[in-house]
PDB file of C-alpha atoms in Angstrom:
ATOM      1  CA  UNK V   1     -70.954   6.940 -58.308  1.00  0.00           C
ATOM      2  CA  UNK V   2     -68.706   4.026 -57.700  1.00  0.00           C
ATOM      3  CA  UNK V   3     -67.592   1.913 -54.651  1.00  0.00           C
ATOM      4  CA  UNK V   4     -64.581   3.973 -53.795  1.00  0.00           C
ATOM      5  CA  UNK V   5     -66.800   7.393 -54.385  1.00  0.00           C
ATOM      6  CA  UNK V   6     -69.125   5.872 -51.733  1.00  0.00           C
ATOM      7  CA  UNK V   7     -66.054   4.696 -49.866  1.00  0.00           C
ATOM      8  CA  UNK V   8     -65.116   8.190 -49.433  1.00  0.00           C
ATOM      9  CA  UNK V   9     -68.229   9.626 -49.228  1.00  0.00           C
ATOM     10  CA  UNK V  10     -69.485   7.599 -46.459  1.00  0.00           C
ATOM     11  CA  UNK V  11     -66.575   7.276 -44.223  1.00  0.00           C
ATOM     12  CA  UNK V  12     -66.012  10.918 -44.041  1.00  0.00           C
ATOM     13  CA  UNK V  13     -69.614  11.381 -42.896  1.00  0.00           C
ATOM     14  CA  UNK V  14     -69.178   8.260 -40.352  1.00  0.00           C
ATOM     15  CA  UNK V  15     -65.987   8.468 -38.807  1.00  0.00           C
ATOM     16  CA  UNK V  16     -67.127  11.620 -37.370  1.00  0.00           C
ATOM     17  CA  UNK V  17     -69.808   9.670 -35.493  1.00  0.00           C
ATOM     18  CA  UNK V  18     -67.129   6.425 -34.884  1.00  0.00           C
ATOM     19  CA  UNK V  19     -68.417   4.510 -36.972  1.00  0.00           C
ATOM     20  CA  UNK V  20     -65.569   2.510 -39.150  1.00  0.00           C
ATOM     21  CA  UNK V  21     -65.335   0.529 -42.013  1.00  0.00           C
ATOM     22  CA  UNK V  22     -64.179  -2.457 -41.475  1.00  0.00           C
ATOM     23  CA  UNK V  23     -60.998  -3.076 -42.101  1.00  0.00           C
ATOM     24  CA  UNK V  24     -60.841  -5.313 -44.905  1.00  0.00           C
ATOM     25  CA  UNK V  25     -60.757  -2.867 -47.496  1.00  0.00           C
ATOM     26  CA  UNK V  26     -61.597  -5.505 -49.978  1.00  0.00           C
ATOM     27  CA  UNK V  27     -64.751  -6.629 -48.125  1.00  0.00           C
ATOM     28  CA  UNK V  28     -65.951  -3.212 -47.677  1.00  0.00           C
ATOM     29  CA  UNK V  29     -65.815  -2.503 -51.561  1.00  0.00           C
ATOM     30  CA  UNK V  30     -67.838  -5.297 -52.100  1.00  0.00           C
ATOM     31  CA  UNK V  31     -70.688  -5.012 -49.825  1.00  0.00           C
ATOM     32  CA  UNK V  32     -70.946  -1.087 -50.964  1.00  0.00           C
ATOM     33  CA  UNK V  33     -71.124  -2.550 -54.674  1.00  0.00           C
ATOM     34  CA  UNK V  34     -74.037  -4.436 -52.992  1.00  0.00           C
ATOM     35  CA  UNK V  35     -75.478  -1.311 -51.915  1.00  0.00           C
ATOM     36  CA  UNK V  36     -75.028   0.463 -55.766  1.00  0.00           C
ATOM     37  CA  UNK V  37     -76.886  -2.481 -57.045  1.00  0.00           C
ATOM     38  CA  UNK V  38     -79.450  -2.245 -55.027  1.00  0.00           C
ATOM     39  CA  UNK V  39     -80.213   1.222 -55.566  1.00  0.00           C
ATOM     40  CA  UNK V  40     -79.885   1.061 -58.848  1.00  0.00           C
ATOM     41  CA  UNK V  41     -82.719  -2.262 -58.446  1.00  0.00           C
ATOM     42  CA  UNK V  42     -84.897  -0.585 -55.962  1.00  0.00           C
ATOM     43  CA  UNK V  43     -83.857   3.213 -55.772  1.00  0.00           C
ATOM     44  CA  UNK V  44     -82.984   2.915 -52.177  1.00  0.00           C
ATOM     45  CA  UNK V  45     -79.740   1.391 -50.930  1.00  0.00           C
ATOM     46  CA  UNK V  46     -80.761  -1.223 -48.834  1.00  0.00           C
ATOM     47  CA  UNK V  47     -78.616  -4.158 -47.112  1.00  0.00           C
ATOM     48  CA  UNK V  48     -76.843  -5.823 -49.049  1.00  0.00           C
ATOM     49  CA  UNK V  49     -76.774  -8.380 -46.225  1.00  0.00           C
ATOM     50  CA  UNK V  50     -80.367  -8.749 -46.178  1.00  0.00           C
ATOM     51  CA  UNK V  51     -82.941  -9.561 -48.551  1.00  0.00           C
ATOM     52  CA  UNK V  52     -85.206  -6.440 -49.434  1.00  0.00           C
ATOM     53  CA  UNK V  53     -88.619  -6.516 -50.264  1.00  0.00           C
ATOM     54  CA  UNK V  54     -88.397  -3.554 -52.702  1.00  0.00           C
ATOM     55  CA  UNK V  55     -91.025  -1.836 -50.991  1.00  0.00           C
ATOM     56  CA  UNK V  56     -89.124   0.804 -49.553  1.00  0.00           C
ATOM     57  CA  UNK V  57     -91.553   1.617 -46.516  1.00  0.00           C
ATOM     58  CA  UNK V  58     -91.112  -2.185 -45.060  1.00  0.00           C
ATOM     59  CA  UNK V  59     -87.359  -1.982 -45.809  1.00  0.00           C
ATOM     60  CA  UNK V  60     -87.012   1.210 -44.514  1.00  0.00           C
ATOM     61  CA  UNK V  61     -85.134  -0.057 -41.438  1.00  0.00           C
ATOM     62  CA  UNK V  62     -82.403  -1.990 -43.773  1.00  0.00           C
ATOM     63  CA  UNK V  63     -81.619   1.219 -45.553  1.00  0.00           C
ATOM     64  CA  UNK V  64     -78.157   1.453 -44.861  1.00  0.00           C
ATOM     65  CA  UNK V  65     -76.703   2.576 -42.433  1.00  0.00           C
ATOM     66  CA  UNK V  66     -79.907   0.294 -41.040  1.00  0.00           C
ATOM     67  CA  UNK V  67     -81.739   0.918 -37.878  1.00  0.00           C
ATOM     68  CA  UNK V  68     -80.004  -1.628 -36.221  1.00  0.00           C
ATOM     69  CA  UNK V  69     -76.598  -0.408 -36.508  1.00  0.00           C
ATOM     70  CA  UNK V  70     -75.656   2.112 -33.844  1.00  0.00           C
ATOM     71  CA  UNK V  71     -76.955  -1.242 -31.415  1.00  0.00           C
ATOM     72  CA  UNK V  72     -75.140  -3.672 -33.059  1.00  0.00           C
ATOM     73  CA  UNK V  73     -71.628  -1.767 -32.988  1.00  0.00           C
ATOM     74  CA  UNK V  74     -72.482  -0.703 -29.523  1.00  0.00           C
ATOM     75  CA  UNK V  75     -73.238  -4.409 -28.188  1.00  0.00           C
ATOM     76  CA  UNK V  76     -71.042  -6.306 -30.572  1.00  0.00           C
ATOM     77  CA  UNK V  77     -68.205  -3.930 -32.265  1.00  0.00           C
ATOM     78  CA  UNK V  78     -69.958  -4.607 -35.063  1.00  0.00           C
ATOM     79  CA  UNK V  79     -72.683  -4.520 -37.598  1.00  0.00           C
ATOM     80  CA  UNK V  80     -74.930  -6.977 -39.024  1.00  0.00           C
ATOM     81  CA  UNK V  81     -73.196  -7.478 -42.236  1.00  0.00           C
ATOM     82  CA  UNK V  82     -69.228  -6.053 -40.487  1.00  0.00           C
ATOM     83  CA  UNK V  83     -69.557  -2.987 -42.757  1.00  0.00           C
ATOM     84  CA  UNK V  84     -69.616  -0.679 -40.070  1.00  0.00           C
ATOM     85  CA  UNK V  85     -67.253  -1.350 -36.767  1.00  0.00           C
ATOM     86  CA  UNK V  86     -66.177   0.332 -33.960  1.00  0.00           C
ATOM     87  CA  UNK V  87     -62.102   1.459 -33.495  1.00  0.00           C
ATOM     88  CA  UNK V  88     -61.865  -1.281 -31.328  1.00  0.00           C
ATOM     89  CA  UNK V  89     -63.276  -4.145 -33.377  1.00  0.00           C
ATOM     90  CA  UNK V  90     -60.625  -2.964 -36.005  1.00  0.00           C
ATOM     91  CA  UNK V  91     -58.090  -2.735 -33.366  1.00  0.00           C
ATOM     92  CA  UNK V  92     -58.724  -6.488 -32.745  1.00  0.00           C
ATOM     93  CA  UNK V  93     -59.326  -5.443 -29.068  1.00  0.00           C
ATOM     94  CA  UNK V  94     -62.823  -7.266 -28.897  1.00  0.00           C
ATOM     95  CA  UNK V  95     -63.627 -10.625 -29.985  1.00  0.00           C
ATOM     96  CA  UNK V  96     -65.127 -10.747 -34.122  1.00  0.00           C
ATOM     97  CA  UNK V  97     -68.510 -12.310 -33.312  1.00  0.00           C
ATOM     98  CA  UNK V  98     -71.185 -13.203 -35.090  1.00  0.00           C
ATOM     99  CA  UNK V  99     -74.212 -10.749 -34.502  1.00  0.00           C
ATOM    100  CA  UNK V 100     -77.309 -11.804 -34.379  1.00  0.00           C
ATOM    101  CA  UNK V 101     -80.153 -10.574 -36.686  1.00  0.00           C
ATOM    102  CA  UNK V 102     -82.219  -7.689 -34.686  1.00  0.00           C
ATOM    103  CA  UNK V 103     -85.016  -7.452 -37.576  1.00  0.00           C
ATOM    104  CA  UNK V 104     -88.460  -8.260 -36.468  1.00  0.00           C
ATOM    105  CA  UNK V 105     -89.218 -11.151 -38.409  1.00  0.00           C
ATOM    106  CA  UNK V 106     -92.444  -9.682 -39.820  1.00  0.00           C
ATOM    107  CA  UNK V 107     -90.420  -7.239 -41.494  1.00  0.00           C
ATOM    108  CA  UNK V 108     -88.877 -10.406 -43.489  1.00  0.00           C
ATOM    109  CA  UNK V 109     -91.011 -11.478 -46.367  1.00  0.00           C
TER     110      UNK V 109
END
C-alpha cells in the first residue's frame, strides 16, 4: 500500500467519525509515508510524530490514530502531529495551535 491507498483508506473510515485530514494535502502524504515506514520498521504504524520504542506494547498508545487523538481534536481542533483535525480547524474557524504532548513521560524512552 502507498500514501494515497492509505489516504483513501483512512479518511473514508474517519470522516465518518469527523475526524479530517488536515488540509494540506501535501503534509498529510508525508506524515502517512511516516506511518508506512514505520510499519514496515516495527510492524505497527506508530507516530510518525513521536519516537517509538519498537516494542509495540509500550507504544501501543502512539499507534495511530493514537490514544490521544479524539482529546486533542476535541480540546485543540487538532492532533498531536495536525494529521487528524476537526471541520472547523480546516475551516480556519479556530485558532492553529500548538498542542501539547499528552504522553505520560514514562511511556517515552
Amino acid at each position: 500500500m502507498n500514501a494515497e491507498e492509505l489516504y483513501e483508506k483512512l479518511r473514508s473510515v474517519q470522516e465518518p467519525k469527523g475526524y479530517y485530514f488536515n488540509k494540506d494535502k501535501n503534509y498529510v502524504i508525508s506524515l502517512l509515508n511516516g506511518l508506512l515506514e514505520n510499519k514496515e520498521r516495527y510492524g505497527y504504524m506508530s507516530c510518525s510524530c513521536r519516537l517509538a520504542s519498537g516494542d509495540r506494547e509500550n507504544d501501543a498508545d502512539i499507534i495511530c490514530p493514537c490514544d490521544y487523538r479524539e482529546a486533542d481534536v476535541r480540546e485543540y481542533g487538532s492532533c498531536y502531529c495536525h494529521l487528524y483535525v476537526s471541520r472547523e480547524w480546516n475551516e480556519d474557524k479556530i485558532p492553529h495551535v500548538v498542542v501539547p504532548e499528552r504522553r505520560p513521560p514514562e511511556k517515552i524512552k
